[in-house]
Short mmCIF file of C-alpha atoms in Angstrom, two decimals:
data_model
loop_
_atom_site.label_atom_id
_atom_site.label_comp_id
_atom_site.label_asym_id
_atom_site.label_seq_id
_atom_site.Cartn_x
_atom_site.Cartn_y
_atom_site.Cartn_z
CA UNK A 1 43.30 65.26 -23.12
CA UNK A 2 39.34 65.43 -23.58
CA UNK A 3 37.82 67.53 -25.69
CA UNK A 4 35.66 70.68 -24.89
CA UNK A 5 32.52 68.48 -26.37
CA UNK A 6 33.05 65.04 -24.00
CA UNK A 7 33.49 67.09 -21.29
CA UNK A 8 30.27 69.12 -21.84
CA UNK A 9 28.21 65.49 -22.51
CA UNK A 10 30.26 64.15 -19.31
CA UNK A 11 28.65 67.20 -17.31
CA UNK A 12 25.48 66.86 -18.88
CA UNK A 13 25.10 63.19 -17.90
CA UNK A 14 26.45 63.40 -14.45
CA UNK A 15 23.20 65.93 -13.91
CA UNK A 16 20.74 64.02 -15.61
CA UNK A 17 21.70 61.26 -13.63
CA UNK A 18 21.95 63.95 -10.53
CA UNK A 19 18.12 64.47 -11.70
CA UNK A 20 17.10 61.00 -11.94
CA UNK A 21 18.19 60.32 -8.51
CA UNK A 22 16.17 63.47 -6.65
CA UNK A 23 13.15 62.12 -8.66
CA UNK A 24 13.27 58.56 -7.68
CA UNK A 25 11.42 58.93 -4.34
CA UNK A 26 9.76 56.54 -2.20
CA UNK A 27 6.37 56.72 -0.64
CA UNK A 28 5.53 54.69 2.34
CA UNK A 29 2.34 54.06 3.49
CA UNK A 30 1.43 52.03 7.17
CA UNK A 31 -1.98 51.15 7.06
CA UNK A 32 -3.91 47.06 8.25
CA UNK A 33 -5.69 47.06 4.71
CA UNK A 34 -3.52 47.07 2.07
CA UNK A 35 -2.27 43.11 3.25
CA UNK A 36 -6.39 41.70 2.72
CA UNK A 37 -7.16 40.12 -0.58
CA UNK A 38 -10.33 41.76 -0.99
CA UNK A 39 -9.28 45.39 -0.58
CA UNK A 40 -5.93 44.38 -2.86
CA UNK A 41 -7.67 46.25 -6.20
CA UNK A 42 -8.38 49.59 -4.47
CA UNK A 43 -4.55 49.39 -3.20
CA UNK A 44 -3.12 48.22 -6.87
CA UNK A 45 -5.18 50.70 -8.83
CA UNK A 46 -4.28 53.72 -6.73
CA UNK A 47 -0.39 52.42 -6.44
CA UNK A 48 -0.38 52.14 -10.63
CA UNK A 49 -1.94 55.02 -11.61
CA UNK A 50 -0.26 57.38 -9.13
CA UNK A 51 3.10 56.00 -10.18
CA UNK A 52 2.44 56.75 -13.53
CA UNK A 53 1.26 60.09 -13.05
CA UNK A 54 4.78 60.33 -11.23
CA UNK A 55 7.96 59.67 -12.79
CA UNK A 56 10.57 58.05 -10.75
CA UNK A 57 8.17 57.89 -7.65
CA UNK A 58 7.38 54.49 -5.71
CA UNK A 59 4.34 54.01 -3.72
CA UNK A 60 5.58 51.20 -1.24
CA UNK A 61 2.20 49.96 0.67
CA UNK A 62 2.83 48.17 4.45
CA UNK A 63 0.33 46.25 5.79
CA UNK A 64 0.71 45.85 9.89
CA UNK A 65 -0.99 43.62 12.18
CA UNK A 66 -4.23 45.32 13.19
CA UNK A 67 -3.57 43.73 16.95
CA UNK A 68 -0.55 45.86 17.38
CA UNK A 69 -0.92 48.91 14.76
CA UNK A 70 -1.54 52.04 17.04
CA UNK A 71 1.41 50.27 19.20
CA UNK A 72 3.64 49.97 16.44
CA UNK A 73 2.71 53.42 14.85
CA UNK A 74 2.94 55.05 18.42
CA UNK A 75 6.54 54.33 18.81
CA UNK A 76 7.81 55.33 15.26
CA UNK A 77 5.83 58.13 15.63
CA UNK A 78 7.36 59.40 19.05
CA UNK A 79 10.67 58.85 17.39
CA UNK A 80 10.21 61.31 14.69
CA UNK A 81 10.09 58.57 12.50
CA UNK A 82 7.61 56.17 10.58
CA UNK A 83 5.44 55.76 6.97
CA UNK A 84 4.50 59.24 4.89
CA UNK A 85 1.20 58.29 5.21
CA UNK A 86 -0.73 55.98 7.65
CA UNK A 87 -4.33 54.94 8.08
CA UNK A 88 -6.56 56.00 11.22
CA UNK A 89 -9.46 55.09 12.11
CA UNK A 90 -11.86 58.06 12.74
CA UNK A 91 -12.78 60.05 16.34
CA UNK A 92 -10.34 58.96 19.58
CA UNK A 93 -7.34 56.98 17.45
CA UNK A 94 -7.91 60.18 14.48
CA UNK A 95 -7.67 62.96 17.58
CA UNK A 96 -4.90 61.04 19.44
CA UNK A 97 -2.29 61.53 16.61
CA UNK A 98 -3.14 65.17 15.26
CA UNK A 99 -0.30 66.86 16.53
CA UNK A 100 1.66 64.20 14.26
CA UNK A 101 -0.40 64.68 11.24
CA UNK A 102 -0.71 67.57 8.59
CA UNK A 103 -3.46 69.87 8.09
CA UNK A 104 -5.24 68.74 5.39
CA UNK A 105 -8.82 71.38 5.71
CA UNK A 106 -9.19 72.47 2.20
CA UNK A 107 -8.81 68.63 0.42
CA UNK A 108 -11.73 67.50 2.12
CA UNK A 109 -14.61 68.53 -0.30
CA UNK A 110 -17.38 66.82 -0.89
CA UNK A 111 -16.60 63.74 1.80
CA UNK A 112 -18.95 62.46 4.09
CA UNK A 113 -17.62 61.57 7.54
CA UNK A 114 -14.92 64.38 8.21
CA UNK A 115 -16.08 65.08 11.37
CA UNK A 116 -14.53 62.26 12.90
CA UNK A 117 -10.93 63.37 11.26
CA UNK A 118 -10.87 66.93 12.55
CA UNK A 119 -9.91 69.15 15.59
CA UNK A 120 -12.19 71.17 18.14
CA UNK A 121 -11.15 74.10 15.49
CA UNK A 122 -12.53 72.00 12.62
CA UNK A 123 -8.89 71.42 11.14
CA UNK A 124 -9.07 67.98 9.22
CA UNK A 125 -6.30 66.01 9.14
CA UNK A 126 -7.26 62.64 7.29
CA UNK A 127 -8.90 62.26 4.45
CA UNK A 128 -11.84 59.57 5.18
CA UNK A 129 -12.26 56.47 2.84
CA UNK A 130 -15.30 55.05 4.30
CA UNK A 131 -18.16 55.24 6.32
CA UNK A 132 -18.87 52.60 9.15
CA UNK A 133 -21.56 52.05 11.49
CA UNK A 134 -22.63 49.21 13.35
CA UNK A 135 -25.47 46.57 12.61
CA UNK A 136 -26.65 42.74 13.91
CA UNK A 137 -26.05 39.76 11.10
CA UNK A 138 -27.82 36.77 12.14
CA UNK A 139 -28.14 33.36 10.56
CA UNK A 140 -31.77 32.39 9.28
CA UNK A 141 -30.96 29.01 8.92
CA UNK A 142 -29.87 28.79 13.16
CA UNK A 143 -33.37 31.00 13.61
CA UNK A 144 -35.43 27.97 12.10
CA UNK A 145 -33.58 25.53 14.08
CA UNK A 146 -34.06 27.41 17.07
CA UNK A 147 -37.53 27.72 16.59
CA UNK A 148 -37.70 31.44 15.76
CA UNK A 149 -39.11 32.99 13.07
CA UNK A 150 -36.03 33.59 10.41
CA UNK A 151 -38.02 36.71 9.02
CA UNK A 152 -39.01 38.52 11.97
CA UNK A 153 -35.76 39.60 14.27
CA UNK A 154 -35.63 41.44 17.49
CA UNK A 155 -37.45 44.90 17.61
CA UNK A 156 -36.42 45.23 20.80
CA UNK A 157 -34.39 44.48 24.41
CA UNK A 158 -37.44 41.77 25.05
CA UNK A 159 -37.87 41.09 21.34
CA UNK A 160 -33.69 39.61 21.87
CA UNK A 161 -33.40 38.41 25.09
CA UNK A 162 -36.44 35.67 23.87
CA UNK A 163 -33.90 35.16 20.79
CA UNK A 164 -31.25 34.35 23.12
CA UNK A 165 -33.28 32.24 25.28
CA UNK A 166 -34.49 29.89 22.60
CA UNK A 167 -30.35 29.33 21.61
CA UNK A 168 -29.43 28.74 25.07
CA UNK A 169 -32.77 25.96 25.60
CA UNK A 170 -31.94 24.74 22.68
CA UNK A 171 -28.97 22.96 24.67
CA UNK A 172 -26.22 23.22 21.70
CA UNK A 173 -23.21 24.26 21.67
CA UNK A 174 -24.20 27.12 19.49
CA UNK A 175 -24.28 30.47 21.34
CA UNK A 176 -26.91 33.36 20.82
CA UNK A 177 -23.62 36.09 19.66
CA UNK A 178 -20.13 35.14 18.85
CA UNK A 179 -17.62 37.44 20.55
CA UNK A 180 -14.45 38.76 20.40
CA UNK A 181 -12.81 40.88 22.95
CA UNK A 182 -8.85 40.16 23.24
CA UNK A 183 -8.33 43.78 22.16
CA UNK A 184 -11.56 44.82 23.72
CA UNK A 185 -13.14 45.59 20.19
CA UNK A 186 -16.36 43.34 21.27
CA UNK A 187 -17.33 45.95 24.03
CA UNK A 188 -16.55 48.81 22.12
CA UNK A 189 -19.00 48.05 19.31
CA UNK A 190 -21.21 46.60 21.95
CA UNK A 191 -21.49 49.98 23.59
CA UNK A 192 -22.09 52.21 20.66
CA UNK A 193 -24.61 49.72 19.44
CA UNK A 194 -26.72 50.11 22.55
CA UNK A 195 -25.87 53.74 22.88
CA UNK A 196 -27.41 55.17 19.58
CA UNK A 197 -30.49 54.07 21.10
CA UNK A 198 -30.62 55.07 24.86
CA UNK A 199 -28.81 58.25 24.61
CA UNK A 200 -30.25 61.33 22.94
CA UNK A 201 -27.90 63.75 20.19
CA UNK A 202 -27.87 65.80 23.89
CA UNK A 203 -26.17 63.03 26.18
CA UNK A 204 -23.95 62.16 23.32
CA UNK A 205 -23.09 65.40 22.76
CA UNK A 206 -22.68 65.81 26.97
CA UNK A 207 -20.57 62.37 26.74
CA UNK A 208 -18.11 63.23 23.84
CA UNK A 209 -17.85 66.74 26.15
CA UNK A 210 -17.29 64.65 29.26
CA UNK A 211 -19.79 66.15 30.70
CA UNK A 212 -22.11 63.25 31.12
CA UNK A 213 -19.91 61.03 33.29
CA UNK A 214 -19.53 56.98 32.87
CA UNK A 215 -21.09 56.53 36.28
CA UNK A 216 -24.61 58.01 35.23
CA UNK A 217 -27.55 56.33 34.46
CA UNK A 218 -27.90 56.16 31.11
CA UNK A 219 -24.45 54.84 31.31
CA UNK A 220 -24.05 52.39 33.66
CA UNK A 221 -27.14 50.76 32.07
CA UNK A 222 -24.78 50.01 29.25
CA UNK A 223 -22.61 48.66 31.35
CA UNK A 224 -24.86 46.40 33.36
CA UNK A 225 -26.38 44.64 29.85
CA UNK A 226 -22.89 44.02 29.08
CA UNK A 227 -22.66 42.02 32.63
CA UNK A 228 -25.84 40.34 32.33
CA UNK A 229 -25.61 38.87 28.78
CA UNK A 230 -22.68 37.40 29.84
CA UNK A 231 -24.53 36.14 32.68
CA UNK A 232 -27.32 35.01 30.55
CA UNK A 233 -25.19 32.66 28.63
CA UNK A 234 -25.26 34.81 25.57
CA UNK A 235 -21.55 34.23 24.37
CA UNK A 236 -19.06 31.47 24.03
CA UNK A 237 -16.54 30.45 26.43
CA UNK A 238 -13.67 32.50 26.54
CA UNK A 239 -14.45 35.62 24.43
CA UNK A 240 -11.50 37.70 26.24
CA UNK A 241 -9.44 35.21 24.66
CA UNK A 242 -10.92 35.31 21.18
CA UNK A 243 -9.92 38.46 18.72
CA UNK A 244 -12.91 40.10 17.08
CA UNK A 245 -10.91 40.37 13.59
CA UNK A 246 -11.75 37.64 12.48
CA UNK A 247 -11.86 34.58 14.64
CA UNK A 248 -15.12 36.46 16.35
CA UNK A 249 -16.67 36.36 12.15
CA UNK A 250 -15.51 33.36 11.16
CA UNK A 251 -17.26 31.86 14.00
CA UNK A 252 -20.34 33.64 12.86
CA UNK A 253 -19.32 32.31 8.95
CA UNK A 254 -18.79 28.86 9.65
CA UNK A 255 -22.62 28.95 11.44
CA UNK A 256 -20.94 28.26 14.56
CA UNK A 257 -23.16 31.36 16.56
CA UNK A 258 -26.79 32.89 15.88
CA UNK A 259 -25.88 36.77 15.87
CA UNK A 260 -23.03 39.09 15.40
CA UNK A 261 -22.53 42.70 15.81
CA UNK A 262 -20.84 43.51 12.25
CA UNK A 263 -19.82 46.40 9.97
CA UNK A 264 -21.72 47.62 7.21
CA UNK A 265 -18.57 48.69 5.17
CA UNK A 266 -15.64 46.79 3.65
CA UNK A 267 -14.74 44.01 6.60
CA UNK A 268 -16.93 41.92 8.89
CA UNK A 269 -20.50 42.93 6.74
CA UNK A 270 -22.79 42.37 4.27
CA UNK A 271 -20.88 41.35 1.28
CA UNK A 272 -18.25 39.22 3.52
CA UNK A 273 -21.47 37.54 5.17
CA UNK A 274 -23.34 36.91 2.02
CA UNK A 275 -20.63 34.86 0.53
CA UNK A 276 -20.10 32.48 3.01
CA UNK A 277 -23.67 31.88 4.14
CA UNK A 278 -25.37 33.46 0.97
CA UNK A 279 -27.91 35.85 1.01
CA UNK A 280 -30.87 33.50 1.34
CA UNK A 281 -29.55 32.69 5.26
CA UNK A 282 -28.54 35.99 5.90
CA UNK A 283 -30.43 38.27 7.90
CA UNK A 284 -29.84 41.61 9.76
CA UNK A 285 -31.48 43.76 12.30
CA UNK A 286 -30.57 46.94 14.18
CA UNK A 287 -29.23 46.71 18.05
CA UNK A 288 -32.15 46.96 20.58
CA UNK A 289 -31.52 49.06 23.96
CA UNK A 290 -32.57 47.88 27.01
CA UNK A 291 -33.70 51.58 27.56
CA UNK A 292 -34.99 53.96 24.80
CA UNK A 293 -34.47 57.45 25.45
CA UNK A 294 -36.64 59.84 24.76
CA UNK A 295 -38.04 61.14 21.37
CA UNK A 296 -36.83 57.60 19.90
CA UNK A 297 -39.23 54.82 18.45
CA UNK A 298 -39.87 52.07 21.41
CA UNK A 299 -39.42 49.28 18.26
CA UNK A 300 -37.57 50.95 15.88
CA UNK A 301 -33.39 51.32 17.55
CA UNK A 302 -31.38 53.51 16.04
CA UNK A 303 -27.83 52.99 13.94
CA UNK A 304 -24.44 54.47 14.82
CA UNK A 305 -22.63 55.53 11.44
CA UNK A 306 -19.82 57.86 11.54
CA UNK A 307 -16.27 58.72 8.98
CA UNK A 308 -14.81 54.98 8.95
CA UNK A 309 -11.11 55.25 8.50
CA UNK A 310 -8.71 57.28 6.24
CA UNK A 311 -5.68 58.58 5.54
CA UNK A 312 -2.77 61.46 7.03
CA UNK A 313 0.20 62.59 6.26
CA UNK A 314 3.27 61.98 8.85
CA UNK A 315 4.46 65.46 9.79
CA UNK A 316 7.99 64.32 10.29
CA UNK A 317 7.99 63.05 6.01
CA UNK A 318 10.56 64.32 3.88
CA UNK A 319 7.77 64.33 1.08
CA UNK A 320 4.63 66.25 2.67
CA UNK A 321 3.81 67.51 -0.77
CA UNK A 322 3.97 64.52 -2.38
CA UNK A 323 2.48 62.54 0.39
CA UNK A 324 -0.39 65.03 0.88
CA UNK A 325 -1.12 64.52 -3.18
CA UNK A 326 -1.19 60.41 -2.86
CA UNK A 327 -4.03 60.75 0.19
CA UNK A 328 -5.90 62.76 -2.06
CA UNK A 329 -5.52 59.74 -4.60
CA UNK A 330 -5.92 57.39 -1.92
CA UNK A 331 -9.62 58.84 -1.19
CA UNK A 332 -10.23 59.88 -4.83
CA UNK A 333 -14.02 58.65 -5.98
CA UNK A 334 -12.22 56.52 -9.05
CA UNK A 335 -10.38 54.88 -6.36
CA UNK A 336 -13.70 54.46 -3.79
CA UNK A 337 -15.37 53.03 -7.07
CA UNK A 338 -13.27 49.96 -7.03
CA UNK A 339 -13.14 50.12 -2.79
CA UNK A 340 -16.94 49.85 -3.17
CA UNK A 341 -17.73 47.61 -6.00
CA UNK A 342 -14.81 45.01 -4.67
CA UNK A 343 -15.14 45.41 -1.28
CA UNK A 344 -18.41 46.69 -0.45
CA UNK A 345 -16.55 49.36 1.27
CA UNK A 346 -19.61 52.47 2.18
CA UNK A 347 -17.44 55.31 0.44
CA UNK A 348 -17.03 58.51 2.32
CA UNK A 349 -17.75 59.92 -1.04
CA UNK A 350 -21.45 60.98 -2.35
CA UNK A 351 -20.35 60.89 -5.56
CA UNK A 352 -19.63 56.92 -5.94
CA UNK A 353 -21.96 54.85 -7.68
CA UNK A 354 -23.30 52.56 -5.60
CA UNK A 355 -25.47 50.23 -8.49
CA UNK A 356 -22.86 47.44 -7.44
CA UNK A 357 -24.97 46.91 -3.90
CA UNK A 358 -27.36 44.62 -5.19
CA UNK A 359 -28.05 42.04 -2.16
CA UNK A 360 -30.98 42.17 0.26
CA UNK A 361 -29.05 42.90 3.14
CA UNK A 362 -27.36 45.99 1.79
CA UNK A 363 -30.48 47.44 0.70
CA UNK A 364 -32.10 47.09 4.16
CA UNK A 365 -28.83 48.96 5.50
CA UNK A 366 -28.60 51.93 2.97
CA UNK A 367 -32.48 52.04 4.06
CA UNK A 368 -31.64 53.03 7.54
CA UNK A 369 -29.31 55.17 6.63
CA UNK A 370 -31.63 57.50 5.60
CA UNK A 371 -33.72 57.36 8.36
CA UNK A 372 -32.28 56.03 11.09
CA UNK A 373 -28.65 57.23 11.63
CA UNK A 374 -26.69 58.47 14.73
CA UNK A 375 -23.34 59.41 15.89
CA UNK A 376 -21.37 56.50 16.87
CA UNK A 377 -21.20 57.09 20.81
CA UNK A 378 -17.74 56.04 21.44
CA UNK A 379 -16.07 57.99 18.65
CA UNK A 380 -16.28 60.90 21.10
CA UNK A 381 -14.46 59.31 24.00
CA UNK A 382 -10.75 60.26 24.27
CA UNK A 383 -8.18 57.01 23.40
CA UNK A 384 -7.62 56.88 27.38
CA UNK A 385 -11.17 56.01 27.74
CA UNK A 386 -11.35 53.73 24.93
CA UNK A 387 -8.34 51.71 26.22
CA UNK A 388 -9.30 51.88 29.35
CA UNK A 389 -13.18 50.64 28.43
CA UNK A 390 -11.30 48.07 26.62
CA UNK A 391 -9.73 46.70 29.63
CA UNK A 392 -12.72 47.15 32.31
CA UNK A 393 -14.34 45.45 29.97
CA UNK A 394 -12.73 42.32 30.28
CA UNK A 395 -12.73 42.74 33.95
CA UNK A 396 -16.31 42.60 33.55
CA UNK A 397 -16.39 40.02 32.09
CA UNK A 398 -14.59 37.69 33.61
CA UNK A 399 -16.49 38.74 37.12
CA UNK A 400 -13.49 40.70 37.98
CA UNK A 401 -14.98 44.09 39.05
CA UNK A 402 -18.67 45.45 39.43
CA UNK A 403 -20.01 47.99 37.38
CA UNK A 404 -19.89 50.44 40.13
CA UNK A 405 -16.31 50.00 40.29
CA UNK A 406 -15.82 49.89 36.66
CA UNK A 407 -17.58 52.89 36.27
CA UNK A 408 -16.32 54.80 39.00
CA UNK A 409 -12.42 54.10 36.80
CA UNK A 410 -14.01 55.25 33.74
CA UNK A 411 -15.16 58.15 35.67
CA UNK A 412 -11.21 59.22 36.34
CA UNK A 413 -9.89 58.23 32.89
CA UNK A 414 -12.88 60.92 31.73
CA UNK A 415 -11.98 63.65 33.78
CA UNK A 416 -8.15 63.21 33.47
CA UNK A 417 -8.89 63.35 29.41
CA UNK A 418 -10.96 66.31 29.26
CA UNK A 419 -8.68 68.39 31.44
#
């Protein structure tokens, strides 16, 4: 027979370990980051210090193929299922999943870029990491041997169609742009590039409404300088074969194209760029227009910046609490410190230091940023219209449809979206 006193420390150790095992909880988080070598210390610092700020608690991080993510996250996600958290990138992908995310309006404080992570009703429901725009890198060293001047790039449309020009009679195999667009990604940056230009905070505002229709003017024109660089000889052979991340940049890298429309945070920028062609050959300009639209600088384009990506919380988790407390770690600025000063991520955070962007190129960026900033364009499209833009534009550019035509699609994806 057991005593009174083993049976008391029996009961008291079957609830400890009753405790222990409620405690010991797993976080998941689906994201295309976490797997990339030079974002690994932001993911490592925010995984060891939130672990030991909670006992028994795992932070498991999943890095998915950015080819197939919204795929892959669609389909858990329709099954009640998938990560805690997950990483979005901001405006149509962001809008597409809100009914699958938590409100998080409250947590957002202080961040730069929310807009692009919240509802009509201003409800935000990811907490941004970054903010992202769109620039040209070019390589000063290709310039010279093209017989441009490395120090004086494109102003505008004229300024870079004589750019191309001297690449394509210089009878190489070295093309004016690299370009990527198996997943469409070339277009899509292509469009917003030309768009902060030719459309004024009006028509953007009238395009993100659907009010200003894919078959108007201002447009089309977009669409027709897509068709005619290609027509120009402006990119390699077989571009709707060639992904944008990152055999489109390491074509640029290994000096194997002239120009490429890059990032200016964390991937595919500055920092990357500098390192493999150092900062001596690298060079960067902002995106002419063919048109300029009114109130903007004939030689001065603008630059599309917007919230980059960040981080929600599954509504179908078991841990929303929990989950909702590691995306506030997750875009905390002690964990944006080490996203910047590793990464050269631009932290959706005013309160990072930035003293760790030290090379020319970044300094000509964070210049414009003051001064020269837009909406990105295509953030306001609905993800119908970006996957359908994705796809017409690789109709387009294989000679497959006409603009008309191409526009006249867009057109019903628009409508069907804004219902």
């Amino acid at each position: 027979m057991h005593s009174p006193l083993i049976s008391r420390i029996g009961v008291g150790l079957a609830a400890l370990a009753l405790s222990a095992a409620a405690a010991a909880q797993t976080l998941t988080v689906w994201d295309w980051k976490s797997s990339d070598p030079a974002t690994s210390s932001y993911f490592q610092k925010v995984k060891k210090d939130f672990e030991a700020a909670h006992s028994g608690v795992t932070v498991k991080f999943v890095g998915q193929p950015i080819e197939q993510y919204y795929t892959i996250l669609g389909t858990s996600l329709a099954a009640n299922a998938g990560p805690d958290v997950f990483l979005l990138n901001g405006g149509a992908q962001a809008r597409a999943r809100m009914s699958d995310l938590v409100d998080l309006s409250g947590l957002d404080k202080g961040m730069l870029g929310v807009k692009e992570f919240q509802d009509a009703s201003g409800k935000t429901y990811a907490l941004p990491l970054t903010l992202q725009g769109f620039v040209v890198y070019y390589n000063k060293a290709l310039y010279t041997q093209a017989g441009l001047d490395p120090n004086k790039p494109p102003k505008n449309w004229d300024d870079l169609k004589r750019v191309c020009a001297a690449f394509k009679a210089k009878g190489t195999k070295i093309p004016c742009f690299a370009l990527g667009n198996k997943e469409g990604y070339g277009a899509e940056f292509f469009f917003s590039s030309l768009a902060a230009t030719s459309m004024t905070a009006d028509e953007q505002a009238q395009f993100a409404a659907g009010k200003l229709k894919w078959s108007s003017p201002q447009v089309k024109t977009i669409l027709q300088a897509w068709v005619d660089t290609q027509k120009d000889g402006w990119y390699p052979k077989g571009a709707n074969s060639t992904t944008k991340f990152m055999d489109e940049y390491e074509q640029f890298m290994r000096g194997d194209a002239g120009n490429t429309i890059g990032l200016i945070s964390d991937v595919a920028h500055w920092k990357q760029f500098e390192e493999f062609l150092t900062p001596e050959k690298l060079g960067v300009y902002k995106m002419p227009s063919p048109t300029v639209a009114a109130g903007n600088p004939p030689d001065d384009p603008r630059l599309p910046v917007s919230g980059g990506i960040g981080y929600g919380v599954n509504k179908a988790s078991k841990n929303v609490a929990l989950a909702k407390q590691l995306v506030q770690a997750l875009a905390s600025p002690a964990a944006l410190q080490v996203f910047a000063n590793d990464a050269g991520a631009l932290p959706a955070n005013s309160s990072v230091d930035l003293q760790s962007f030290k090379g020319p190129t970044v300094k000509i960026i964070l210049g414009w940023l003051k001064d020269s900033a837009v909406t990105t364009t295509l953030l306001g499209a609905s993800a119908a219209e970006m996957e359908e833009w994705h796809r017409q534009s690789q109709l387009l550019l294989n000679g497959d449809t006409t603009v008309d035509k191409a526009a006249a699609r867009m057109d019903e994806v628009q409508a069907s979206a804004k219902r």
